[in-house]
Amino acid sequence: MGALAAGIAIGLAALGAGVGNGLIVGRTVEGIARQPELRGTLTGTMFIGVALVEAVPIIAAVIAFMVM
């Protein structure tokens, strides 16, 4: 039962991170297309957002290992 819970946790975390990263990058590209002069600021903010979103699957993997 623990292995099933761990697999579901990691799968859902990966799915959520993929959707989140897609939204962040897509909105950043849209913002750069609208205002090219803000490219540096938007890119820096995008990297911070992507790093925060990528922390979720790492935390889920740690919790999954703890469950097992």
PDB file of N, CA, C and O in Angstrom:
ATOM      1  N   MET A   1       0.817  -1.187   0.000  1.00  0.00           N
ATOM      2  CA  MET A   1       0.000   0.000   0.000  1.00  0.00           C
ATOM      3  C   MET A   1       0.869   1.261   0.000  1.00  0.00           C
ATOM      4  O   MET A   1       0.517   2.257  -0.600  1.00  0.00           O
ATOM      5  N   GLY A   2       1.997   1.176   0.703  1.00  0.00           N
ATOM      6  CA  GLY A   2       2.904   2.322   0.749  1.00  0.00           C
ATOM      7  C   GLY A   2       3.514   2.633  -0.608  1.00  0.00           C
ATOM      8  O   GLY A   2       3.701   3.792  -0.967  1.00  0.00           O
ATOM      9  N   ALA A   3       3.813   1.584  -1.362  1.00  0.00           N
ATOM     10  CA  ALA A   3       4.398   1.794  -2.694  1.00  0.00           C
ATOM     11  C   ALA A   3       3.388   2.456  -3.625  1.00  0.00           C
ATOM     12  O   ALA A   3       3.757   3.321  -4.436  1.00  0.00           O
ATOM     13  N   LEU A   4       2.131   2.077  -3.511  1.00  0.00           N
ATOM     14  CA  LEU A   4       1.094   2.697  -4.337  1.00  0.00           C
ATOM     15  C   LEU A   4       0.940   4.171  -3.983  1.00  0.00           C
ATOM     16  O   LEU A   4       0.846   5.031  -4.871  1.00  0.00           O
ATOM     17  N   ALA A   5       0.933   4.477  -2.699  1.00  0.00           N
ATOM     18  CA  ALA A   5       0.818   5.864  -2.261  1.00  0.00           C
ATOM     19  C   ALA A   5       2.017   6.685  -2.729  1.00  0.00           C
ATOM     20  O   ALA A   5       1.863   7.834  -3.166  1.00  0.00           O
ATOM     21  N   ALA A   6       3.209   6.105  -2.652  1.00  0.00           N
ATOM     22  CA  ALA A   6       4.410   6.808  -3.097  1.00  0.00           C
ATOM     23  C   ALA A   6       4.360   7.073  -4.602  1.00  0.00           C
ATOM     24  O   ALA A   6       4.706   8.167  -5.060  1.00  0.00           O
ATOM     25  N   GLY A   7       3.938   6.077  -5.362  1.00  0.00           N
ATOM     26  CA  GLY A   7       3.840   6.259  -6.811  1.00  0.00           C
ATOM     27  C   GLY A   7       2.829   7.317  -7.200  1.00  0.00           C
ATOM     28  O   GLY A   7       3.074   8.138  -8.094  1.00  0.00           O
ATOM     29  N   ILE A   8       1.695   7.322  -6.534  1.00  0.00           N
ATOM     30  CA  ILE A   8       0.674   8.328  -6.822  1.00  0.00           C
ATOM     31  C   ILE A   8       1.179   9.719  -6.444  1.00  0.00           C
ATOM     32  O   ILE A   8       0.972  10.692  -7.183  1.00  0.00           O
ATOM     33  N   ALA A   9       1.851   9.833  -5.306  1.00  0.00           N
ATOM     34  CA  ALA A   9       2.360  11.131  -4.859  1.00  0.00           C
ATOM     35  C   ALA A   9       3.369  11.702  -5.844  1.00  0.00           C
ATOM     36  O   ALA A   9       3.294  12.875  -6.222  1.00  0.00           O
ATOM     37  N   ILE A  10       4.292  10.870  -6.284  1.00  0.00           N
ATOM     38  CA  ILE A  10       5.305  11.355  -7.220  1.00  0.00           C
ATOM     39  C   ILE A  10       4.680  11.669  -8.586  1.00  0.00           C
ATOM     40  O   ILE A  10       5.022  12.664  -9.225  1.00  0.00           O
ATOM     41  N   GLY A  11       3.757  10.837  -9.031  1.00  0.00           N
ATOM     42  CA  GLY A  11       3.104  11.082 -10.320  1.00  0.00           C
ATOM     43  C   GLY A  11       2.311  12.376 -10.338  1.00  0.00           C
ATOM     44  O   GLY A  11       2.404  13.162 -11.282  1.00  0.00           O
ATOM     45  N   LEU A  12       1.538  12.604  -9.297  1.00  0.00           N
ATOM     46  CA  LEU A  12       0.753  13.841  -9.243  1.00  0.00           C
ATOM     47  C   LEU A  12       1.637  15.070  -9.080  1.00  0.00           C
ATOM     48  O   LEU A  12       1.350  16.135  -9.643  1.00  0.00           O
ATOM     49  N   ALA A  13       2.717  14.937  -8.327  1.00  0.00           N
ATOM     50  CA  ALA A  13       3.641  16.058  -8.177  1.00  0.00           C
ATOM     51  C   ALA A  13       4.307  16.396  -9.512  1.00  0.00           C
ATOM     52  O   ALA A  13       4.459  17.568  -9.863  1.00  0.00           O
ATOM     53  N   ALA A  14       4.689  15.373 -10.261  1.00  0.00           N
ATOM     54  CA  ALA A  14       5.307  15.603 -11.567  1.00  0.00           C
ATOM     55  C   ALA A  14       4.316  16.238 -12.534  1.00  0.00           C
ATOM     56  O   ALA A  14       4.664  17.146 -13.295  1.00  0.00           O
ATOM     57  N   LEU A  15       3.079  15.777 -12.499  1.00  0.00           N
ATOM     58  CA  LEU A  15       2.044  16.345 -13.363  1.00  0.00           C
ATOM     59  C   LEU A  15       1.804  17.820 -13.023  1.00  0.00           C
ATOM     60  O   LEU A  15       1.755  18.674 -13.909  1.00  0.00           O
ATOM     61  N   GLY A  16       1.684  18.098 -11.741  1.00  0.00           N
ATOM     62  CA  GLY A  16       1.464  19.481 -11.316  1.00  0.00           C
ATOM     63  C   GLY A  16       2.628  20.389 -11.657  1.00  0.00           C
ATOM     64  O   GLY A  16       2.441  21.535 -12.075  1.00  0.00           O
ATOM     65  N   ALA A  17       3.848  19.888 -11.490  1.00  0.00           N
ATOM     66  CA  ALA A  17       5.020  20.693 -11.826  1.00  0.00           C
ATOM     67  C   ALA A  17       5.098  20.958 -13.329  1.00  0.00           C
ATOM     68  O   ALA A  17       5.461  22.059 -13.747  1.00  0.00           O
ATOM     69  N   GLY A  18       4.748  19.964 -14.126  1.00  0.00           N
ATOM     70  CA  GLY A  18       4.765  20.159 -15.573  1.00  0.00           C
ATOM     71  C   GLY A  18       3.763  21.212 -16.024  1.00  0.00           C
ATOM     72  O   GLY A  18       4.081  22.076 -16.843  1.00  0.00           O
ATOM     73  N   VAL A  19       2.572  21.150 -15.464  1.00  0.00           N
ATOM     74  CA  VAL A  19       1.551  22.147 -15.801  1.00  0.00           C
ATOM     75  C   VAL A  19       1.983  23.528 -15.320  1.00  0.00           C
ATOM     76  O   VAL A  19       1.873  24.527 -16.038  1.00  0.00           O
ATOM     77  N   GLY A  20       2.503  23.596 -14.094  1.00  0.00           N
ATOM     78  CA  GLY A  20       2.944  24.871 -13.546  1.00  0.00           C
ATOM     79  C   GLY A  20       4.066  25.494 -14.349  1.00  0.00           C
ATOM     80  O   GLY A  20       4.044  26.696 -14.645  1.00  0.00           O
ATOM     81  N   ASN A  21       5.055  24.694 -14.716  1.00  0.00           N
ATOM     82  CA  ASN A  21       6.154  25.216 -15.529  1.00  0.00           C
ATOM     83  C   ASN A  21       5.670  25.677 -16.897  1.00  0.00           C
ATOM     84  O   ASN A  21       6.129  26.699 -17.408  1.00  0.00           O
ATOM     85  N   GLY A  22       4.754  24.938 -17.477  1.00  0.00           N
ATOM     86  CA  GLY A  22       4.205  25.347 -18.773  1.00  0.00           C
ATOM     87  C   GLY A  22       3.494  26.682 -18.694  1.00  0.00           C
ATOM     88  O   GLY A  22       3.654  27.541 -19.569  1.00  0.00           O
ATOM     89  N   LEU A  23       2.714  26.878 -17.644  1.00  0.00           N
ATOM     90  CA  LEU A  23       2.016  28.154 -17.473  1.00  0.00           C
ATOM     91  C   LEU A  23       2.998  29.301 -17.247  1.00  0.00           C
ATOM     92  O   LEU A  23       2.847  30.382 -17.820  1.00  0.00           O
ATOM     93  N   ILE A  24       3.991  29.075 -16.408  1.00  0.00           N
ATOM     94  CA  ILE A  24       4.959  30.129 -16.110  1.00  0.00           C
ATOM     95  C   ILE A  24       5.721  30.544 -17.354  1.00  0.00           C
ATOM     96  O   ILE A  24       5.829  31.729 -17.676  1.00  0.00           O
ATOM     97  N   VAL A  25       6.247  29.569 -18.078  1.00  0.00           N
ATOM     98  CA  VAL A  25       7.042  29.883 -19.266  1.00  0.00           C
ATOM     99  C   VAL A  25       6.166  30.493 -20.356  1.00  0.00           C
ATOM    100  O   VAL A  25       6.565  31.455 -21.027  1.00  0.00           O
ATOM    101  N   GLY A  26       4.967  29.975 -20.519  1.00  0.00           N
ATOM    102  CA  GLY A  26       4.061  30.522 -21.527  1.00  0.00           C
ATOM    103  C   GLY A  26       3.700  31.972 -21.258  1.00  0.00           C
ATOM    104  O   GLY A  26       3.715  32.815 -22.165  1.00  0.00           O
ATOM    105  N   ARG A  27       3.399  32.284 -20.015  1.00  0.00           N
ATOM    106  CA  ARG A  27       3.067  33.666 -19.674  1.00  0.00           C
ATOM    107  C   ARG A  27       4.284  34.579 -19.792  1.00  0.00           C
ATOM    108  O   ARG A  27       4.155  35.755 -20.135  1.00  0.00           O
ATOM    109  N   THR A  28       5.459  34.048 -19.507  1.00  0.00           N
ATOM    110  CA  THR A  28       6.672  34.855 -19.655  1.00  0.00           C
ATOM    111  C   THR A  28       6.926  35.180 -21.121  1.00  0.00           C
ATOM    112  O   THR A  28       7.246  36.326 -21.455  1.00  0.00           O
ATOM    113  N   VAL A  29       6.777  34.202 -21.978  1.00  0.00           N
ATOM    114  CA  VAL A  29       6.960  34.442 -23.413  1.00  0.00           C
ATOM    115  C   VAL A  29       5.933  35.455 -23.907  1.00  0.00           C
ATOM    116  O   VAL A  29       6.246  36.343 -24.708  1.00  0.00           O
ATOM    117  N   GLU A  30       4.704  35.338 -23.423  1.00  0.00           N
ATOM    118  CA  GLU A  30       3.671  36.294 -23.805  1.00  0.00           C
ATOM    119  C   GLU A  30       4.032  37.704 -23.332  1.00  0.00           C
ATOM    120  O   GLU A  30       3.861  38.679 -24.073  1.00  0.00           O
ATOM    121  N   GLY A  31       4.546  37.811 -22.117  1.00  0.00           N
ATOM    122  CA  GLY A  31       4.953  39.117 -21.601  1.00  0.00           C
ATOM    123  C   GLY A  31       6.110  39.707 -22.375  1.00  0.00           C
ATOM    124  O   GLY A  31       6.141  40.920 -22.633  1.00  0.00           O
ATOM    125  N   ILE A  32       7.072  38.870 -22.765  1.00  0.00           N
ATOM    126  CA  ILE A  32       8.209  39.359 -23.553  1.00  0.00           C
ATOM    127  C   ILE A  32       7.746  39.789 -24.938  1.00  0.00           C
ATOM    128  O   ILE A  32       8.241  40.773 -25.490  1.00  0.00           O
ATOM    129  N   ALA A  33       6.770  39.085 -25.501  1.00  0.00           N
ATOM    130  CA  ALA A  33       6.251  39.472 -26.817  1.00  0.00           C
ATOM    131  C   ALA A  33       5.541  40.820 -26.748  1.00  0.00           C
ATOM    132  O   ALA A  33       5.598  41.606 -27.692  1.00  0.00           O
ATOM    133  N   ARG A  34       4.878  41.091 -25.622  1.00  0.00           N
ATOM    134  CA  ARG A  34       4.166  42.361 -25.489  1.00  0.00           C
ATOM    135  C   ARG A  34       5.105  43.523 -25.170  1.00  0.00           C
ATOM    136  O   ARG A  34       4.905  44.628 -25.651  1.00  0.00           O
ATOM    137  N   GLN A  35       6.104  43.266 -24.304  1.00  0.00           N
ATOM    138  CA  GLN A  35       7.031  44.321 -23.913  1.00  0.00           C
ATOM    139  C   GLN A  35       8.464  43.783 -23.944  1.00  0.00           C
ATOM    140  O   GLN A  35       8.981  43.324 -22.921  1.00  0.00           O
ATOM    141  N   PRO A  36       9.095  43.811 -25.095  1.00  0.00           N
ATOM    142  CA  PRO A  36      10.438  43.237 -25.230  1.00  0.00           C
ATOM    143  C   PRO A  36      11.490  43.897 -24.336  1.00  0.00           C
ATOM    144  O   PRO A  36      12.484  43.280 -23.989  1.00  0.00           O
ATOM    145  N   GLU A  37      11.276  45.144 -23.947  1.00  0.00           N
ATOM    146  CA  GLU A  37      12.274  45.834 -23.126  1.00  0.00           C
ATOM    147  C   GLU A  37      12.344  45.284 -21.702  1.00  0.00           C
ATOM    148  O   GLU A  37      13.310  45.525 -20.991  1.00  0.00           O
ATOM    149  N   LEU A  38      11.348  44.519 -21.266  1.00  0.00           N
ATOM    150  CA  LEU A  38      11.336  43.927 -19.928  1.00  0.00           C
ATOM    151  C   LEU A  38      11.838  42.485 -19.924  1.00  0.00           C
ATOM    152  O   LEU A  38      11.596  41.757 -18.963  1.00  0.00           O
ATOM    153  N   ARG A  39      12.537  42.106 -20.972  1.00  0.00           N
ATOM    154  CA  ARG A  39      12.968  40.711 -21.114  1.00  0.00           C
ATOM    155  C   ARG A  39      13.808  40.235 -19.932  1.00  0.00           C
ATOM    156  O   ARG A  39      13.580  39.153 -19.391  1.00  0.00           O
ATOM    157  N   GLY A  40      14.783  41.015 -19.511  1.00  0.00           N
ATOM    158  CA  GLY A  40      15.651  40.609 -18.413  1.00  0.00           C
ATOM    159  C   GLY A  40      14.901  40.431 -17.109  1.00  0.00           C
ATOM    160  O   GLY A  40      15.097  39.449 -16.382  1.00  0.00           O
ATOM    161  N   THR A  41      14.033  41.378 -16.796  1.00  0.00           N
ATOM    162  CA  THR A  41      13.249  41.306 -15.561  1.00  0.00           C
ATOM    163  C   THR A  41      12.310  40.105 -15.586  1.00  0.00           C
ATOM    164  O   THR A  41      12.206  39.365 -14.596  1.00  0.00           O
ATOM    165  N   LEU A  42      11.623  39.918 -16.695  1.00  0.00           N
ATOM    166  CA  LEU A  42      10.684  38.804 -16.789  1.00  0.00           C
ATOM    167  C   LEU A  42      11.394  37.452 -16.734  1.00  0.00           C
ATOM    168  O   LEU A  42      10.901  36.515 -16.114  1.00  0.00           O
ATOM    169  N   THR A  43      12.557  37.374 -17.361  1.00  0.00           N
ATOM    170  CA  THR A  43      13.294  36.117 -17.356  1.00  0.00           C
ATOM    171  C   THR A  43      13.780  35.773 -15.950  1.00  0.00           C
ATOM    172  O   THR A  43      13.688  34.618 -15.520  1.00  0.00           O
ATOM    173  N   GLY A  44      14.274  36.754 -15.228  1.00  0.00           N
ATOM    174  CA  GLY A  44      14.711  36.511 -13.852  1.00  0.00           C
ATOM    175  C   GLY A  44      13.575  36.058 -12.961  1.00  0.00           C
ATOM    176  O   GLY A  44      13.707  35.114 -12.179  1.00  0.00           O
ATOM    177  N   THR A  45      12.432  36.715 -13.094  1.00  0.00           N
ATOM    178  CA  THR A  45      11.257  36.333 -12.320  1.00  0.00           C
ATOM    179  C   THR A  45      10.776  34.944 -12.710  1.00  0.00           C
ATOM    180  O   THR A  45      10.357  34.158 -11.848  1.00  0.00           O
ATOM    181  N   MET A  46      10.882  34.609 -14.001  1.00  0.00           N
ATOM    182  CA  MET A  46      10.472  33.288 -14.460  1.00  0.00           C
ATOM    183  C   MET A  46      11.335  32.201 -13.826  1.00  0.00           C
ATOM    184  O   MET A  46      10.816  31.177 -13.373  1.00  0.00           O
ATOM    185  N   PHE A  47      12.649  32.425 -13.765  1.00  0.00           N
ATOM    186  CA  PHE A  47      13.535  31.415 -13.188  1.00  0.00           C
ATOM    187  C   PHE A  47      13.249  31.205 -11.706  1.00  0.00           C
ATOM    188  O   PHE A  47      13.324  30.076 -11.208  1.00  0.00           O
ATOM    189  N   ILE A  48      12.925  32.267 -10.991  1.00  0.00           N
ATOM    190  CA  ILE A  48      12.564  32.132  -9.581  1.00  0.00           C
ATOM    191  C   ILE A  48      11.281  31.309  -9.455  1.00  0.00           C
ATOM    192  O   ILE A  48      11.175  30.414  -8.616  1.00  0.00           O
ATOM    193  N   GLY A  49      10.294  31.597 -10.285  1.00  0.00           N
ATOM    194  CA  GLY A  49       9.033  30.855 -10.256  1.00  0.00           C
ATOM    195  C   GLY A  49       9.210  29.397 -10.608  1.00  0.00           C
ATOM    196  O   GLY A  49       8.637  28.515  -9.958  1.00  0.00           O
ATOM    197  N   VAL A  50      10.014  29.114 -11.609  1.00  0.00           N
ATOM    198  CA  VAL A  50      10.257  27.729 -12.011  1.00  0.00           C
ATOM    199  C   VAL A  50      10.972  26.976 -10.891  1.00  0.00           C
ATOM    200  O   VAL A  50      10.656  25.810 -10.611  1.00  0.00           O
ATOM    201  N   ALA A  51      11.919  27.630 -10.225  1.00  0.00           N
ATOM    202  CA  ALA A  51      12.625  26.977  -9.123  1.00  0.00           C
ATOM    203  C   ALA A  51      11.667  26.644  -7.988  1.00  0.00           C
ATOM    204  O   ALA A  51      11.747  25.562  -7.389  1.00  0.00           O
ATOM    205  N   LEU A  52      10.746  27.549  -7.684  1.00  0.00           N
ATOM    206  CA  LEU A  52       9.777  27.277  -6.628  1.00  0.00           C
ATOM    207  C   LEU A  52       8.834  26.142  -7.008  1.00  0.00           C
ATOM    208  O   LEU A  52       8.481  25.303  -6.173  1.00  0.00           O
ATOM    209  N   VAL A  53       8.423  26.103  -8.273  1.00  0.00           N
ATOM    210  CA  VAL A  53       7.529  25.031  -8.724  1.00  0.00           C
ATOM    211  C   VAL A  53       8.263  23.696  -8.719  1.00  0.00           C
ATOM    212  O   VAL A  53       7.679  22.664  -8.376  1.00  0.00           O
ATOM    213  N   GLU A  54       9.535  23.682  -9.072  1.00  0.00           N
ATOM    214  CA  GLU A  54      10.298  22.437  -9.104  1.00  0.00           C
ATOM    215  C   GLU A  54      10.588  21.896  -7.715  1.00  0.00           C
ATOM    216  O   GLU A  54      10.955  20.729  -7.569  1.00  0.00           O
ATOM    217  N   ALA A  55      10.436  22.724  -6.696  1.00  0.00           N
ATOM    218  CA  ALA A  55      10.649  22.249  -5.329  1.00  0.00           C
ATOM    219  C   ALA A  55       9.549  21.273  -4.910  1.00  0.00           C
ATOM    220  O   ALA A  55       9.784  20.392  -4.077  1.00  0.00           O
ATOM    221  N   VAL A  56       8.361  21.409  -5.478  1.00  0.00           N
ATOM    222  CA  VAL A  56       7.236  20.556  -5.089  1.00  0.00           C
ATOM    223  C   VAL A  56       7.497  19.077  -5.395  1.00  0.00           C
ATOM    224  O   VAL A  56       7.299  18.233  -4.517  1.00  0.00           O
ATOM    225  N   PRO A  57       7.951  18.694  -6.605  1.00  0.00           N
ATOM    226  CA  PRO A  57       8.216  17.270  -6.834  1.00  0.00           C
ATOM    227  C   PRO A  57       9.361  16.727  -5.979  1.00  0.00           C
ATOM    228  O   PRO A  57       9.347  15.558  -5.601  1.00  0.00           O
ATOM    229  N   ILE A  58      10.325  17.576  -5.660  1.00  0.00           N
ATOM    230  CA  ILE A  58      11.419  17.121  -4.808  1.00  0.00           C
ATOM    231  C   ILE A  58      10.892  16.817  -3.417  1.00  0.00           C
ATOM    232  O   ILE A  58      11.234  15.785  -2.817  1.00  0.00           O
ATOM    233  N   ILE A  59      10.046  17.683  -2.899  1.00  0.00           N
ATOM    234  CA  ILE A  59       9.431  17.447  -1.587  1.00  0.00           C
ATOM    235  C   ILE A  59       8.557  16.197  -1.637  1.00  0.00           C
ATOM    236  O   ILE A  59       8.536  15.395  -0.704  1.00  0.00           O
ATOM    237  N   ALA A  60       7.817  16.018  -2.733  1.00  0.00           N
ATOM    238  CA  ALA A  60       6.966  14.831  -2.869  1.00  0.00           C
ATOM    239  C   ALA A  60       7.802  13.555  -2.903  1.00  0.00           C
ATOM    240  O   ALA A  60       7.401  12.525  -2.347  1.00  0.00           O
ATOM    241  N   ALA A  61       8.966  13.605  -3.550  1.00  0.00           N
ATOM    242  CA  ALA A  61       9.818  12.426  -3.594  1.00  0.00           C
ATOM    243  C   ALA A  61      10.346  12.088  -2.196  1.00  0.00           C
ATOM    244  O   ALA A  61      10.404  10.914  -1.812  1.00  0.00           O
ATOM    245  N   VAL A  62      10.703  13.103  -1.436  1.00  0.00           N
ATOM    246  CA  VAL A  62      11.173  12.870  -0.068  1.00  0.00           C
ATOM    247  C   VAL A  62      10.060  12.249   0.777  1.00  0.00           C
ATOM    248  O   VAL A  62      10.287  11.288   1.516  1.00  0.00           O
ATOM    249  N   ILE A  63       8.858  12.780   0.652  1.00  0.00           N
ATOM    250  CA  ILE A  63       7.728  12.236   1.410  1.00  0.00           C
ATOM    251  C   ILE A  63       7.427  10.815   0.954  1.00  0.00           C
ATOM    252  O   ILE A  63       7.114   9.942   1.776  1.00  0.00           O
ATOM    253  N   ALA A  64       7.531  10.559  -0.356  1.00  0.00           N
ATOM    254  CA  ALA A  64       7.275   9.201  -0.857  1.00  0.00           C
ATOM    255  C   ALA A  64       8.284   8.201  -0.298  1.00  0.00           C
ATOM    256  O   ALA A  64       7.930   7.081   0.061  1.00  0.00           O
ATOM    257  N   PHE A  65       9.551   8.620  -0.196  1.00  0.00           N
ATOM    258  CA  PHE A  65      10.546   7.730   0.392  1.00  0.00           C
ATOM    259  C   PHE A  65      10.285   7.517   1.876  1.00  0.00           C
ATOM    260  O   PHE A  65      10.547   6.438   2.401  1.00  0.00           O
ATOM    261  N   MET A  66       9.774   8.529   2.530  1.00  0.00           N
ATOM    262  CA  MET A  66       9.444   8.378   3.955  1.00  0.00           C
ATOM    263  C   MET A  66       8.270   7.417   4.150  1.00  0.00           C
ATOM    264  O   MET A  66       8.238   6.664   5.119  1.00  0.00           O
ATOM    265  N   VAL A  67       7.319   7.438   3.221  1.00  0.00           N
ATOM    266  CA  VAL A  67       6.156   6.546   3.318  1.00  0.00           C
ATOM    267  C   VAL A  67       6.593   5.096   3.129  1.00  0.00           C
ATOM    268  O   VAL A  67       6.089   4.197   3.797  1.00  0.00           O
ATOM    269  N   MET A  68       7.545   4.893   2.236  1.00  0.00           N
ATOM    270  CA  MET A  68       8.006   3.529   1.979  1.00  0.00           C
ATOM    271  C   MET A  68       8.922   3.127   3.111  1.00  0.00           C
ATOM    272  O   MET A  68       9.090   2.093   3.547  1.00  0.00           O
TER     273      MET A  68
END
